[in-house]
Amino acid sequence: MASQDWFEKDFYKILGVPKDADEAAIKKAYRKLARQYHPDKNPGDTVAEQKFKEIGEAHSVLSDPTQREEYDAIRQMAAGGARFTAGGPGSAGNGGFEDIFSAFGGGGGGQRVRFSTGGGQGFPGYAGGGGEPDINDILSQMFGGGAGGRAGARSTYRGDDYGDFGGFGGPTRGPRKGQDLEARTTLSFRDAVTGSTVTLQTAEGRTITTRIPAGVRDGQRIRLRGKGMQGDPGAEAGDLILTVTVGKHPVFGREGDNLTLDLPVSFPEATLGATVAVPTLDGEQVKVRIAPGTPSGRVLRVKGRGVHSKKHTGDLLAKVVVTVPTHLSEAAKDAVEAVAKETADVDPRAELFAKAGS
């Protein structure tokens, strides 16, 4: 960006935000305008295309705290209209650019630097004669060592990467990488476990298709390299930071790379032992052995039936839940009563009370 643009362009006005707007307000305004003037939505409209470029230029500066601070400082110099007046060191009058630049004289001693806008008066220290000084010359005068510089010397103030001002601030930085973008997506439980391809649309109307790896967790943030905003010419694009929300499953849960489920087991199966079927997430069934006397809460492990990731494969953990019948026939009641009589001398809570009293 040419240095003159910093004086002439009101980035706040371009985005339609006040000068004290916070980061969220700037981002919101930018996204709204970017969608409105995006070239894909206005094919062949050169006015919209130019507006889109101005919006991006304004957002690039105002969204970066350092760039915004420098821009505000430059704009502040021109607030109310700068005055370039002729006169000598002793001239009186209100403060203007001549006050700001007074410390940058050619010979020291507090001499005031004056910039003439009159007919035959030349710009001190520069070739080319009279007329209004170029803003690059002013900045070169400020930051390049005073008015006594070589004739015709120019300082390039680059608003895109904030290089040095003819000696101010050290070496010029190279092309800037594009800004990172943030987005959210929601996956089903199954897609999160097995992996999925998703299609996203940015605020600028750009479509991004990417692969979500298997085993992504709820709330996980994934960095997609090069899927963000385009950078300066010759610089790489920014990244897309994608936050994933994973939906619930009616049967399966997850602990790390292990899948979990509650496995209902009847009273006779838990008491006498049995082999029962267990569902898996891929739709198949596996058999597990219920040992005689298995209590509720015992966890049975099925190897290799959990989450398959690049580094590890989890297991399926089936927690036994012994079910109690709510409706019994007379014969079934008699059978249960017979069991109760046979086990009357067994107190299932004896150990509980013993531990509670320790």
GROMACS .gro file of C-alpha atoms in nm:
model
  358
    1MET     CA    1   0.000   0.000   0.000
    2ALA     CA    2   0.143   0.343  -0.091
    3SER     CA    3   0.209   0.571   0.206
    4GLN     CA    4  -0.023   0.837   0.066
    5ASP     CA    5  -0.310   0.587   0.114
    6TRP     CA    6  -0.270   0.606   0.490
    7PHE     CA    7  -0.369   0.972   0.484
    8GLU     CA    8  -0.635   0.944   0.218
    9LYS     CA    9  -0.818   0.620   0.305
   10ASP     CA   10  -1.050   0.598   0.605
   11PHE     CA   11  -1.054   0.225   0.678
   12TYR     CA   12  -1.310   0.271   0.956
   13LYS     CA   13  -1.548   0.438   0.710
   14ILE     CA   14  -1.488   0.167   0.452
   15LEU     CA   15  -1.597  -0.101   0.702
   16GLY     CA   16  -1.869   0.120   0.850
   17VAL     CA   17  -1.742   0.097   1.208
   18PRO     CA   18  -1.651   0.365   1.464
   19LYS     CA   19  -1.287   0.435   1.544
   20ASP     CA   20  -1.321   0.268   1.885
   21ALA     CA   21  -1.472  -0.052   1.742
   22ASP     CA   22  -1.343  -0.370   1.901
   23GLU     CA   23  -1.205  -0.673   1.718
   24ALA     CA   24  -1.541  -0.854   1.712
   25ALA     CA   25  -1.724  -0.556   1.557
   26ILE     CA   26  -1.455  -0.518   1.290
   27LYS     CA   27  -1.469  -0.888   1.203
   28LYS     CA   28  -1.850  -0.885   1.188
   29ALA     CA   29  -1.858  -0.582   0.959
   30TYR     CA   30  -1.589  -0.728   0.734
   31ARG     CA   31  -1.768  -1.059   0.692
   32LYS     CA   32  -2.096  -0.890   0.609
   33LEU     CA   33  -1.941  -0.664   0.346
   34ALA     CA   34  -1.721  -0.941   0.204
   35ARG     CA   35  -2.026  -1.156   0.140
   36GLN     CA   36  -2.207  -0.860  -0.020
   37TYR     CA   37  -1.930  -0.758  -0.259
   38HIS     CA   38  -1.759  -1.093  -0.325
   39PRO     CA   39  -1.671  -1.127  -0.698
   40ASP     CA   40  -1.844  -1.466  -0.715
   41LYS     CA   41  -2.171  -1.294  -0.628
   42ASN     CA   42  -2.106  -0.996  -0.856
   43PRO     CA   43  -1.954  -1.139  -1.176
   44GLY     CA   44  -1.830  -0.872  -1.413
   45ASP     CA   45  -1.905  -0.588  -1.168
   46THR     CA   46  -1.581  -0.387  -1.150
   47VAL     CA   47  -1.723  -0.153  -0.885
   48ALA     CA   48  -1.801  -0.444  -0.654
   49GLU     CA   49  -1.459  -0.594  -0.725
   50GLN     CA   50  -1.285  -0.269  -0.626
   51LYS     CA   51  -1.504  -0.241  -0.316
   52PHE     CA   52  -1.413  -0.599  -0.221
   53LYS     CA   53  -1.043  -0.514  -0.247
   54GLU     CA   54  -1.087  -0.202  -0.031
   55ILE     CA   55  -1.276  -0.403   0.231
   56GLY     CA   56  -1.000  -0.663   0.245
   57GLU     CA   57  -0.734  -0.391   0.264
   58ALA     CA   58  -0.915  -0.219   0.552
   59HIS     CA   59  -0.969  -0.543   0.741
   60SER     CA   60  -0.604  -0.646   0.694
   61VAL     CA   61  -0.491  -0.334   0.880
   62LEU     CA   62  -0.764  -0.293   1.145
   63SER     CA   63  -0.769  -0.661   1.246
   64ASP     CA   64  -0.400  -0.653   1.341
   65PRO     CA   65  -0.338  -0.456   1.665
   66THR     CA   66   0.013  -0.347   1.562
   67GLN     CA   67  -0.088  -0.237   1.215
   68ARG     CA   68  -0.396  -0.062   1.349
   69GLU     CA   69  -0.189   0.134   1.601
   70GLU     CA   70   0.049   0.254   1.331
   71TYR     CA   71  -0.239   0.342   1.099
   72ASP     CA   72  -0.416   0.541   1.373
   73ALA     CA   73  -0.094   0.729   1.447
   74ILE     CA   74  -0.049   0.828   1.082
   75ARG     CA   75  -0.417   0.925   1.049
   76GLN     CA   76  -0.394   1.133   1.365
   77MET     CA   77  -0.132   1.351   1.198
   78ALA     CA   78  -0.384   1.446   0.932
   79ALA     CA   79  -0.676   1.495   1.172
   80GLY     CA   80  -0.852   1.821   1.103
   81GLY     CA   81  -0.639   1.887   0.792
   82ALA     CA   82  -0.264   1.940   0.806
   83ARG     CA   83  -0.121   2.282   0.728
   84PHE     CA   84   0.191   2.327   0.521
   85THR     CA   85   0.292   2.691   0.568
   86ALA     CA   86   0.586   2.906   0.472
   87GLY     CA   87   0.778   3.086   0.741
   88GLY     CA   88   1.089   3.107   0.948
   89PRO     CA   89   1.199   2.971   1.280
   90GLY     CA   90   1.036   3.250   1.472
   91SER     CA   91   0.692   3.240   1.313
   92ALA     CA   92   0.398   3.215   1.549
   93GLY     CA   93   0.072   3.034   1.499
   94ASN     CA   94  -0.128   2.731   1.590
   95GLY     CA   95   0.027   2.381   1.584
   96GLY     CA   96   0.018   2.177   1.264
   97PHE     CA   97   0.249   1.944   1.077
   98GLU     CA   98   0.519   2.206   1.125
   99ASP     CA   99   0.500   2.136   1.500
  100ILE     CA  100   0.512   1.761   1.458
  101PHE     CA  101   0.812   1.778   1.230
  102SER     CA  102   0.994   2.054   1.419
  103ALA     CA  103   1.242   1.812   1.574
  104PHE     CA  104   1.358   1.677   1.237
  105GLY     CA  105   1.553   1.982   1.110
  106GLY     CA  106   1.853   1.962   0.883
  107GLY     CA  107   2.107   2.132   1.107
  108GLY     CA  108   2.001   2.067   1.466
  109GLY     CA  109   1.953   2.332   1.731
  110GLY     CA  110   1.574   2.300   1.742
  111GLN     CA  111   1.526   2.453   1.398
  112ARG     CA  112   1.165   2.424   1.271
  113VAL     CA  113   1.115   2.252   0.938
  114ARG     CA  114   0.871   2.434   0.711
  115PHE     CA  115   0.699   2.288   0.404
  116SER     CA  116   0.585   2.538   0.149
  117THR     CA  117   0.268   2.511  -0.054
  118GLY     CA  118   0.337   2.840  -0.233
  119GLY     CA  119   0.441   2.903  -0.590
  120GLY     CA  120   0.818   2.923  -0.613
  121GLN     CA  121   0.923   2.785  -0.277
  122GLY     CA  122   1.104   2.454  -0.293
  123PHE     CA  123   1.085   2.158  -0.062
  124PRO     CA  124   1.397   2.175   0.156
  125GLY     CA  125   1.649   1.903   0.103
  126TYR     CA  126   1.492   1.747  -0.208
  127ALA     CA  127   1.531   1.789  -0.578
  128GLY     CA  128   1.242   1.892  -0.794
  129GLY     CA  129   1.165   2.250  -0.702
  130GLY     CA  130   0.839   2.385  -0.566
  131GLY     CA  131   0.488   2.260  -0.521
  132GLU     CA  132   0.336   2.041  -0.253
  133PRO     CA  133   0.574   1.783  -0.103
  134ASP     CA  134   0.509   1.417  -0.162
  135ILE     CA  135   0.413   1.239   0.162
  136ASN     CA  136   0.697   0.992   0.106
  137ASP     CA  137   0.936   1.288   0.118
  138ILE     CA  138   0.781   1.401   0.446
  139LEU     CA  139   0.821   1.057   0.599
  140SER     CA  140   1.174   1.034   0.465
  141GLN     CA  141   1.245   1.371   0.628
  142MET     CA  142   1.106   1.239   0.956
  143PHE     CA  143   1.270   0.900   0.969
  144GLY     CA  144   1.560   0.913   0.724
  145GLY     CA  145   1.803   1.142   0.907
  146GLY     CA  146   1.674   1.498   0.852
  147ALA     CA  147   1.632   1.740   0.567
  148GLY     CA  148   1.997   1.728   0.476
  149GLY     CA  149   1.964   1.399   0.291
  150ARG     CA  150   2.073   1.346  -0.063
  151ALA     CA  151   1.870   1.510  -0.337
  152GLY     CA  152   1.583   1.308  -0.468
  153ALA     CA  153   1.599   1.049  -0.186
  154ARG     CA  154   1.270   0.871  -0.118
  155SER     CA  155   1.141   0.660   0.168
  156THR     CA  156   0.885   0.396   0.082
  157TYR     CA  157   0.619   0.355   0.351
  158ARG     CA  158   0.459   0.020   0.284
  159GLY     CA  159   0.128  -0.022   0.457
  160ASP     CA  160   0.107  -0.389   0.368
  161ASP     CA  161   0.412  -0.508   0.554
  162TYR     CA  162   0.534  -0.200   0.747
  163GLY     CA  163   0.888  -0.195   0.627
  164ASP     CA  164   1.134   0.060   0.753
  165PHE     CA  165   1.087   0.432   0.693
  166GLY     CA  166   1.418   0.499   0.523
  167GLY     CA  167   1.609   0.385   0.832
  168PHE     CA  168   1.336   0.369   1.098
  169GLY     CA  169   1.246   0.039   1.259
  170GLY     CA  170   1.514  -0.189   1.119
  171PRO     CA  171   1.499  -0.414   0.814
  172THR     CA  172   1.188  -0.454   0.602
  173ARG     CA  173   0.979  -0.766   0.665
  174GLY     CA  174   0.899  -0.997   0.380
  175PRO     CA  175   0.555  -1.085   0.240
  176ARG     CA  176   0.306  -1.167   0.512
  177LYS     CA  177   0.140  -1.505   0.546
  178GLY     CA  178  -0.239  -1.505   0.511
  179GLN     CA  179  -0.456  -1.477   0.819
  180ASP     CA  180  -0.587  -1.788   0.993
  181LEU     CA  181  -0.959  -1.854   0.985
  182GLU     CA  182  -1.174  -2.027   1.247
  183ALA     CA  183  -1.477  -2.244   1.181
  184ARG     CA  184  -1.697  -2.503   1.353
  185THR     CA  185  -1.854  -2.823   1.228
  186THR     CA  186  -2.070  -3.095   1.382
  187LEU     CA  187  -2.019  -3.466   1.312
  188SER     CA  188  -2.227  -3.765   1.404
  189PHE     CA  189  -2.073  -4.003   1.656
  190ARG     CA  190  -2.013  -4.260   1.384
  191ASP     CA  191  -1.846  -4.013   1.145
  192ALA     CA  192  -1.620  -3.890   1.424
  193VAL     CA  193  -1.503  -4.246   1.495
  194THR     CA  194  -1.457  -4.355   1.133
  195GLY     CA  195  -1.355  -4.020   0.977
  196SER     CA  196  -1.550  -3.806   0.733
  197THR     CA  197  -1.521  -3.553   0.452
  198VAL     CA  198  -1.689  -3.218   0.521
  199THR     CA  199  -1.759  -2.913   0.307
  200LEU     CA  200  -1.744  -2.567   0.465
  201GLN     CA  201  -1.821  -2.219   0.333
  202THR     CA  202  -1.622  -1.918   0.451
  203ALA     CA  203  -1.764  -1.573   0.518
  204GLU     CA  204  -1.624  -1.463   0.181
  205GLY     CA  205  -1.825  -1.733   0.002
  206ARG     CA  206  -1.528  -1.964  -0.059
  207THR     CA  207  -1.596  -2.340  -0.041
  208ILE     CA  208  -1.350  -2.562   0.147
  209THR     CA  209  -1.365  -2.942   0.134
  210THR     CA  210  -1.145  -3.133   0.377
  211ARG     CA  211  -1.105  -3.474   0.536
  212ILE     CA  212  -1.161  -3.512   0.911
  213PRO     CA  213  -0.938  -3.794   1.042
  214ALA     CA  214  -1.081  -4.096   1.222
  215GLY     CA  215  -1.102  -4.069   1.598
  216VAL     CA  216  -1.164  -3.695   1.630
  217ARG     CA  217  -1.293  -3.602   1.975
  218ASP     CA  218  -1.570  -3.368   2.084
  219GLY     CA  219  -1.431  -3.014   2.114
  220GLN     CA  220  -1.107  -3.099   1.934
  221ARG     CA  221  -0.944  -2.823   1.727
  222ILE     CA  222  -0.791  -2.930   1.396
  223ARG     CA  223  -0.546  -2.711   1.202
  224LEU     CA  224  -0.589  -2.741   0.826
  225ARG     CA  225  -0.275  -2.604   0.662
  226GLY     CA  226  -0.317  -2.355   0.380
  227LYS     CA  227  -0.698  -2.342   0.403
  228GLY     CA  228  -0.714  -1.987   0.548
  229MET     CA  229  -0.692  -1.642   0.388
  230GLN     CA  230  -0.458  -1.581   0.097
  231GLY     CA  231  -0.131  -1.412   0.189
  232ASP     CA  232   0.072  -1.146   0.011
  233PRO     CA  233   0.208  -1.242  -0.331
  234GLY     CA  234   0.477  -1.500  -0.275
  235ALA     CA  235   0.360  -1.581   0.079
  236GLU     CA  236   0.173  -1.891   0.191
  237ALA     CA  237  -0.195  -1.890   0.279
  238GLY     CA  238  -0.312  -1.895   0.639
  239ASP     CA  239  -0.458  -2.198   0.815
  240LEU     CA  240  -0.815  -2.298   0.899
  241ILE     CA  241  -0.869  -2.379   1.267
  242LEU     CA  242  -1.167  -2.614   1.278
  243THR     CA  243  -1.345  -2.693   1.606
  244VAL     CA  244  -1.539  -3.020   1.594
  245THR     CA  245  -1.855  -3.095   1.790
  246VAL     CA  246  -1.946  -3.465   1.810
  247GLY     CA  247  -2.307  -3.574   1.852
  248LYS     CA  248  -2.427  -3.838   2.101
  249HIS     CA  249  -2.499  -4.201   2.014
  250PRO     CA  250  -2.795  -4.387   2.169
  251VAL     CA  251  -2.585  -4.697   2.247
  252PHE     CA  252  -2.214  -4.622   2.232
  253GLY     CA  253  -1.999  -4.391   2.438
  254ARG     CA  254  -1.628  -4.320   2.429
  255GLU     CA  255  -1.333  -4.322   2.668
  256GLY     CA  256  -1.022  -4.218   2.478
  257ASP     CA  257  -0.987  -4.467   2.193
  258ASN     CA  258  -1.215  -4.721   2.364
  259LEU     CA  259  -1.586  -4.749   2.283
  260THR     CA  260  -1.824  -4.826   2.567
  261LEU     CA  261  -2.176  -4.964   2.606
  262ASP     CA  262  -2.407  -5.104   2.873
  263LEU     CA  263  -2.480  -5.475   2.817
  264PRO     CA  264  -2.812  -5.594   2.962
  265VAL     CA  265  -2.786  -5.946   3.113
  266SER     CA  266  -3.076  -6.143   3.260
  267PHE     CA  267  -3.070  -6.273   3.615
  268PRO     CA  268  -3.039  -6.639   3.503
  269GLU     CA  269  -2.757  -6.548   3.259
  270ALA     CA  270  -2.564  -6.362   3.528
  271THR     CA  271  -2.627  -6.637   3.783
  272LEU     CA  272  -2.572  -6.948   3.573
  273GLY     CA  273  -2.341  -6.805   3.307
  274ALA     CA  274  -2.407  -6.768   2.933
  275THR     CA  275  -2.267  -6.662   2.597
  276VAL     CA  276  -2.435  -6.347   2.466
  277ALA     CA  277  -2.411  -6.128   2.155
  278VAL     CA  278  -2.272  -5.774   2.171
  279PRO     CA  279  -2.327  -5.513   1.891
  280THR     CA  280  -2.034  -5.321   1.744
  281LEU     CA  281  -2.029  -4.977   1.582
  282ASP     CA  282  -1.962  -5.123   1.237
  283GLY     CA  283  -2.289  -5.320   1.251
  284GLU     CA  284  -2.144  -5.661   1.325
  285GLN     CA  285  -2.197  -5.873   1.635
  286VAL     CA  286  -1.941  -6.039   1.858
  287LYS     CA  287  -1.991  -6.306   2.124
  288VAL     CA  288  -1.881  -6.266   2.483
  289ARG     CA  289  -1.886  -6.515   2.770
  290ILE     CA  290  -2.074  -6.427   3.089
  291ALA     CA  291  -1.917  -6.622   3.372
  292PRO     CA  292  -2.149  -6.775   3.637
  293GLY     CA  293  -2.213  -6.529   3.919
  294THR     CA  294  -2.125  -6.217   3.716
  295PRO     CA  295  -2.242  -5.904   3.901
  296SER     CA  296  -2.369  -5.577   3.757
  297GLY     CA  297  -2.091  -5.332   3.676
  298ARG     CA  298  -1.835  -5.587   3.561
  299VAL     CA  299  -1.665  -5.474   3.238
  300LEU     CA  300  -1.598  -5.719   2.956
  301ARG     CA  301  -1.331  -5.619   2.704
  302VAL     CA  302  -1.357  -5.697   2.332
  303LYS     CA  303  -1.014  -5.638   2.175
  304GLY     CA  304  -0.975  -5.422   1.864
  305ARG     CA  305  -1.336  -5.308   1.837
  306GLY     CA  306  -1.280  -4.948   1.943
  307VAL     CA  307  -1.156  -4.640   1.758
  308HIS     CA  308  -0.906  -4.705   1.478
  309SER     CA  309  -0.657  -4.415   1.459
  310LYS     CA  310  -0.317  -4.390   1.292
  311LYS     CA  311  -0.133  -4.454   1.617
  312HIS     CA  312  -0.363  -4.686   1.810
  313THR     CA  313  -0.670  -4.908   1.799
  314GLY     CA  314  -0.898  -4.909   2.100
  315ASP     CA  315  -1.124  -5.180   2.245
  316LEU     CA  316  -1.495  -5.220   2.307
  317LEU     CA  317  -1.581  -5.213   2.678
  318ALA     CA  318  -1.915  -5.378   2.763
  319LYS     CA  319  -2.040  -5.310   3.117
  320VAL     CA  320  -2.274  -5.578   3.251
  321VAL     CA  321  -2.613  -5.453   3.371
  322VAL     CA  322  -2.818  -5.730   3.536
  323THR     CA  323  -3.186  -5.675   3.459
  324VAL     CA  324  -3.462  -5.753   3.707
  325PRO     CA  325  -3.795  -5.885   3.570
  326THR     CA  326  -4.097  -5.674   3.662
  327HIS     CA  327  -4.365  -5.934   3.578
  328LEU     CA  328  -4.336  -6.291   3.703
  329SER     CA  329  -4.566  -6.587   3.661
  330GLU     CA  330  -4.666  -6.789   3.968
  331ALA     CA  331  -4.416  -7.057   3.876
  332ALA     CA  332  -4.141  -6.799   3.836
  333LYS     CA  333  -4.225  -6.646   4.175
  334ASP     CA  334  -4.207  -6.988   4.337
  335ALA     CA  335  -3.868  -7.045   4.179
  336VAL     CA  336  -3.734  -6.711   4.304
  337GLU     CA  337  -3.869  -6.777   4.654
  338ALA     CA  338  -3.697  -7.112   4.651
  339VAL     CA  339  -3.369  -6.941   4.564
  340ALA     CA  340  -3.426  -6.687   4.841
  341LYS     CA  341  -3.473  -6.964   5.100
  342GLU     CA  342  -3.157  -7.139   4.986
  343THR     CA  343  -2.952  -6.820   5.015
  344ALA     CA  344  -3.114  -6.673   5.324
  345ASP     CA  345  -2.792  -6.697   5.526
  346VAL     CA  346  -2.599  -6.486   5.274
  347ASP     CA  347  -2.594  -6.112   5.346
  348PRO     CA  348  -2.491  -5.923   5.029
  349ARG     CA  349  -2.439  -5.604   5.235
  350ALA     CA  350  -2.216  -5.746   5.506
  351GLU     CA  351  -1.895  -5.639   5.335
  352LEU     CA  352  -2.038  -5.292   5.274
  353PHE     CA  353  -2.106  -5.231   5.644
  354ALA     CA  354  -1.773  -5.377   5.741
  355LYS     CA  355  -1.588  -5.130   5.518
  356ALA     CA  356  -1.810  -4.841   5.627
  357GLY     CA  357  -1.712  -4.894   5.989
  358SER     CA  358  -1.338  -4.909   5.927
   0.00000   0.00000   0.00000
